[in-house]
């Protein structure tokens, strides 16, 4: 463990900006939602009505779980409990992998390990930073929640529950970082594990077996029930989970070489058949594409089957009323459910497309583009070879998602696939933003692209709480997607056309500017 | 002889930093040209301009008769580049990378590829993730040497190789030269430069401070002269090109500029010497003088 303190300072120094932004936003959000709730639903009757309406919606149950108390605190915990755990979990995974396996992969770990740094220090330092950040954002949220009139004890429990989500997935990542020599698969396995545990909680809360929620950290962060009985002991489950996984990670790390994985690297072919820039790009994007396609296919199938039984189950007066206000009297309630879920999933597809779109920047940053571009490969060809995958991957993912969901749902694959593919232009717009940034501000492209996607998600969240409207709402491409399932053949096509035009223009301008700028390696 | 590379007054700025400040460089076709300078002098930036990866802010740059920025793709068919810090695709094997780069450059000579792999003792079946720095460099070198190109641009290509492999590298460069290829070699290793280079250019702080053959450069520097005197002290102090003159107990030592040696020797002969040694400048002295920027 020698050297852990020094490594902690190094990590904080390298990531101080993203750490601060993440902590600040996560700490401020709860009080914001609490005051929003107070403003929107000023009396108990209004809050009860809202809670009944939300509990009638399986989409809400799937994403957020049940409402344990229709108080301001209870509604705040319901709105943010799962979302903050999801965001905190994802960021924790990315950070832990970056500072453990990522460092080994680039060889920087070797440099440090040669110094007075204990074998366990890098993992210990990464976990210390990430867990402290999670704790901080949880604790910092408390004073603001108390200031907006919520009880201190419950607010503290809510803050710690939020932190617990991050802790759990930091521990998951600590284990997966030991498995493979490359950081991509380690990150992928951790995120897939997170997805699975989230799906487990969704399933439990949408009428499946409720006990399933007890098997998932995403369940635990809600089952502490802040503002609704305060079950502190549930945090103990998180502690056991985190302690067990962390111990396992440290044990696994003693069984492997630095820079090696538990899964050994096998030798490959001695000659290659890669035919050029596009062949190389195909090879580089292949793994992620197969992984994402499988993931979205499974998710679609699960959703389709789950939605099949919903029509009968959901035919409550409240949800019928909700469905009617959204989609008119003759809409099927399950269609309303599907429309909402597709909306959320399309943003996940956008995240997957963004990973592909930013790969070229990654190649440039580490210096591999320099070698490739010293051969007769032009900038345009190189940029396109990666962007093509960013543009094609959402087509594939949305099609697979729609087809699998349609198959499980009512067998009408064409109708559901059309509904998912309607999100394509919005996803392309996100890709276009990344392409433009890659052409103009290569060094900032990764951070700014993800921030943009994050802001679109925030706009949607604010819109739901009626805190954003008109102009602000129009900023997110996802708000322009027509609800094909609800509108039938009369769904407006115009937004699809102009979003595609915007995406195309952004991408083209990005590529043109890429040809005109200097290559910008990270060092 | 035509010039493979012709750079006049090249300027490149990054923000407020003036990385290249009027740099000149001429590489004649068929020669091995050493490109020398301390860290941060602008060697890699110059190479990036030559490869069309960054755009020149001023001056004239010509590569194989074309404009490296405008005609990048066409020109790259005729050159191979080995970067100083080779990063490769971690999931590909060395063999796959060699074949990819070779195919992009218009095809590899399979016989030469096999021969080079054997001589460099490189296992092409290993994933690039598992290669050491030296082995990654070998991958890039094999791909470059086995390609059918006119110009090799090598940026400190031996920094990760062991001494045996360095010797092998020198052999390969000389073979390339015999095949009539031009080599631009940025290097810090003086024995390598002495063994390989026909001409060298030394740059410092983004400017060329010296360019010519090694013999030319030696001519431009001082020779150390030591003598044991028979008679009275000679009148050397007044002669031009004599520096650091010291006489004590009949022993004399001084530094003499290359073109001022004859009058110094004549004066020494006039007063008579019992012993005389002259020592030409070593390469180290030559480079150190330019690197540290001492006045001549």
Short mmCIF file of N, CA, C and O in Angstrom, two decimals, chain A residues 300 303 338 341-343 345-346 349 394-406 413-427 481-482 484-485 496:
data_model
loop_
_atom_site.label_atom_id
_atom_site.label_comp_id
_atom_site.label_asym_id
_atom_site.label_seq_id
_atom_site.Cartn_x
_atom_site.Cartn_y
_atom_site.Cartn_z
N UNK A 300 -34.34 -5.27 -25.88
CA UNK A 300 -35.58 -5.15 -26.64
C UNK A 300 -36.50 -6.35 -26.41
O UNK A 300 -37.70 -6.19 -26.15
N UNK A 303 -38.08 -6.18 -23.01
CA UNK A 303 -39.11 -5.14 -22.95
C UNK A 303 -40.38 -5.59 -23.65
O UNK A 303 -41.49 -5.37 -23.15
N UNK A 338 -44.31 1.96 -24.24
CA UNK A 338 -43.23 1.69 -25.18
C UNK A 338 -42.58 2.99 -25.66
O UNK A 338 -41.36 3.12 -25.74
N UNK A 341 -40.28 4.36 -23.05
CA UNK A 341 -39.05 3.57 -22.87
C UNK A 341 -38.11 3.75 -24.06
O UNK A 341 -36.89 3.88 -23.91
N UNK A 342 -38.66 3.80 -25.29
CA UNK A 342 -37.84 3.98 -26.49
C UNK A 342 -37.10 5.32 -26.43
O UNK A 342 -35.96 5.44 -26.84
N UNK A 343 -37.79 6.30 -25.90
CA UNK A 343 -37.21 7.63 -25.76
C UNK A 343 -35.94 7.55 -24.91
O UNK A 343 -34.89 8.07 -25.27
N UNK A 345 -34.20 4.77 -24.18
CA UNK A 345 -33.21 3.88 -24.78
C UNK A 345 -32.48 4.53 -25.96
O UNK A 345 -31.31 4.26 -26.20
N UNK A 346 -33.19 5.42 -26.67
CA UNK A 346 -32.53 6.06 -27.81
C UNK A 346 -31.35 6.90 -27.34
O UNK A 346 -30.38 7.08 -28.05
N UNK A 349 -28.57 4.56 -27.01
CA UNK A 349 -28.02 4.29 -28.34
C UNK A 349 -27.11 5.45 -28.76
O UNK A 349 -26.05 5.24 -29.34
N UNK A 394 -25.94 3.19 -34.87
CA UNK A 394 -27.30 3.42 -34.38
C UNK A 394 -28.39 2.82 -35.28
O UNK A 394 -29.44 2.41 -34.78
N UNK A 395 -28.14 2.75 -36.59
CA UNK A 395 -29.11 2.11 -37.48
C UNK A 395 -29.29 0.66 -37.04
O UNK A 395 -30.40 0.16 -36.85
N UNK A 396 -28.14 0.01 -36.85
CA UNK A 396 -28.16 -1.39 -36.45
C UNK A 396 -28.80 -1.57 -35.08
O UNK A 396 -29.69 -2.40 -34.89
N UNK A 397 -28.37 -0.74 -34.12
CA UNK A 397 -28.85 -0.90 -32.75
C UNK A 397 -30.35 -0.63 -32.64
O UNK A 397 -31.08 -1.38 -32.00
N UNK A 398 -30.81 0.45 -33.30
CA UNK A 398 -32.24 0.77 -33.21
C UNK A 398 -33.07 -0.28 -33.93
O UNK A 398 -34.18 -0.64 -33.48
N UNK A 399 -32.55 -0.81 -35.05
CA UNK A 399 -33.28 -1.86 -35.77
C UNK A 399 -33.40 -3.11 -34.91
O UNK A 399 -34.48 -3.69 -34.77
N UNK A 400 -32.27 -3.53 -34.34
CA UNK A 400 -32.28 -4.73 -33.51
C UNK A 400 -33.19 -4.54 -32.31
O UNK A 400 -33.98 -5.42 -31.96
N UNK A 401 -33.08 -3.36 -31.69
CA UNK A 401 -33.92 -3.05 -30.53
C UNK A 401 -35.40 -3.14 -30.90
O UNK A 401 -36.20 -3.79 -30.22
N UNK A 402 -35.76 -2.49 -32.01
CA UNK A 402 -37.16 -2.46 -32.44
C UNK A 402 -37.65 -3.84 -32.85
O UNK A 402 -38.75 -4.26 -32.47
N UNK A 403 -36.81 -4.56 -33.61
CA UNK A 403 -37.23 -5.87 -34.10
C UNK A 403 -37.43 -6.84 -32.94
O UNK A 403 -38.44 -7.54 -32.87
N UNK A 404 -36.46 -6.84 -31.99
CA UNK A 404 -36.56 -7.76 -30.86
C UNK A 404 -37.76 -7.40 -29.99
O UNK A 404 -38.51 -8.28 -29.53
N UNK A 405 -37.97 -6.09 -29.79
CA UNK A 405 -39.10 -5.65 -28.96
C UNK A 405 -40.42 -5.98 -29.66
O UNK A 405 -41.36 -6.49 -29.03
N UNK A 406 -40.50 -5.72 -30.96
CA UNK A 406 -41.72 -5.98 -31.71
C UNK A 406 -42.08 -7.46 -31.71
O UNK A 406 -43.24 -7.85 -31.54
N UNK A 413 -43.35 -6.44 -36.09
CA UNK A 413 -41.98 -5.97 -36.05
C UNK A 413 -41.83 -4.65 -36.79
O UNK A 413 -41.16 -3.72 -36.33
N UNK A 414 -42.48 -4.52 -37.94
CA UNK A 414 -42.32 -3.32 -38.78
C UNK A 414 -42.74 -2.06 -38.02
O UNK A 414 -42.06 -1.04 -38.04
N UNK A 415 -43.87 -2.15 -37.30
CA UNK A 415 -44.41 -0.97 -36.64
C UNK A 415 -43.47 -0.52 -35.51
O UNK A 415 -43.11 0.66 -35.40
N UNK A 416 -43.02 -1.45 -34.67
CA UNK A 416 -42.16 -1.09 -33.54
C UNK A 416 -40.78 -0.65 -34.03
O UNK A 416 -40.19 0.29 -33.49
N UNK A 417 -40.29 -1.32 -35.08
CA UNK A 417 -38.98 -0.92 -35.61
C UNK A 417 -39.05 0.48 -36.20
O UNK A 417 -38.11 1.27 -36.04
N UNK A 418 -40.14 0.80 -36.87
CA UNK A 418 -40.31 2.15 -37.39
C UNK A 418 -40.26 3.17 -36.25
O UNK A 418 -39.67 4.24 -36.37
N UNK A 419 -40.87 2.78 -35.12
CA UNK A 419 -40.90 3.68 -33.97
C UNK A 419 -39.50 3.90 -33.40
O UNK A 419 -39.12 5.02 -33.06
N UNK A 420 -38.69 2.83 -33.31
CA UNK A 420 -37.33 3.02 -32.79
C UNK A 420 -36.47 3.77 -33.79
O UNK A 420 -35.69 4.64 -33.42
N UNK A 421 -36.63 3.44 -35.08
CA UNK A 421 -35.80 4.10 -36.10
C UNK A 421 -36.12 5.59 -36.23
O UNK A 421 -35.31 6.35 -36.74
N UNK A 422 -37.29 6.00 -35.75
CA UNK A 422 -37.63 7.42 -35.78
C UNK A 422 -36.64 8.24 -34.96
O UNK A 422 -36.47 9.44 -35.16
N UNK A 423 -35.95 7.57 -34.01
CA UNK A 423 -34.97 8.28 -33.18
C UNK A 423 -33.63 8.45 -33.89
O UNK A 423 -32.75 9.13 -33.39
N UNK A 424 -33.48 7.79 -35.05
CA UNK A 424 -32.18 7.78 -35.73
C UNK A 424 -31.64 9.19 -36.01
O UNK A 424 -30.49 9.49 -35.69
N UNK A 425 -32.48 10.09 -36.60
CA UNK A 425 -31.94 11.43 -36.90
C UNK A 425 -31.45 12.16 -35.65
O UNK A 425 -30.45 12.88 -35.69
N UNK A 426 -32.14 11.95 -34.50
CA UNK A 426 -31.71 12.60 -33.26
C UNK A 426 -30.36 12.06 -32.81
O UNK A 426 -29.46 12.81 -32.40
N UNK A 427 -30.20 10.73 -32.92
CA UNK A 427 -28.91 10.12 -32.55
C UNK A 427 -27.82 10.60 -33.50
O UNK A 427 -26.71 10.95 -33.08
N UNK A 481 -38.43 14.12 -31.82
CA UNK A 481 -38.73 12.83 -32.44
C UNK A 481 -40.23 12.57 -32.37
O UNK A 481 -40.83 12.65 -31.30
N UNK A 482 -40.87 12.28 -33.51
CA UNK A 482 -42.31 11.99 -33.49
C UNK A 482 -42.58 10.64 -32.85
O UNK A 482 -41.80 9.71 -32.97
N UNK A 484 -44.10 7.62 -33.22
CA UNK A 484 -44.68 6.86 -34.33
C UNK A 484 -45.77 5.90 -33.84
O UNK A 484 -46.82 5.77 -34.46
N UNK A 485 -45.52 5.27 -32.68
CA UNK A 485 -46.48 4.29 -32.19
C UNK A 485 -47.83 4.93 -31.89
O UNK A 485 -48.86 4.31 -32.01
N UNK A 496 -37.88 14.63 -38.84
CA UNK A 496 -36.89 13.63 -39.22
C UNK A 496 -35.99 14.16 -40.32
O UNK A 496 -34.78 13.97 -40.32
#
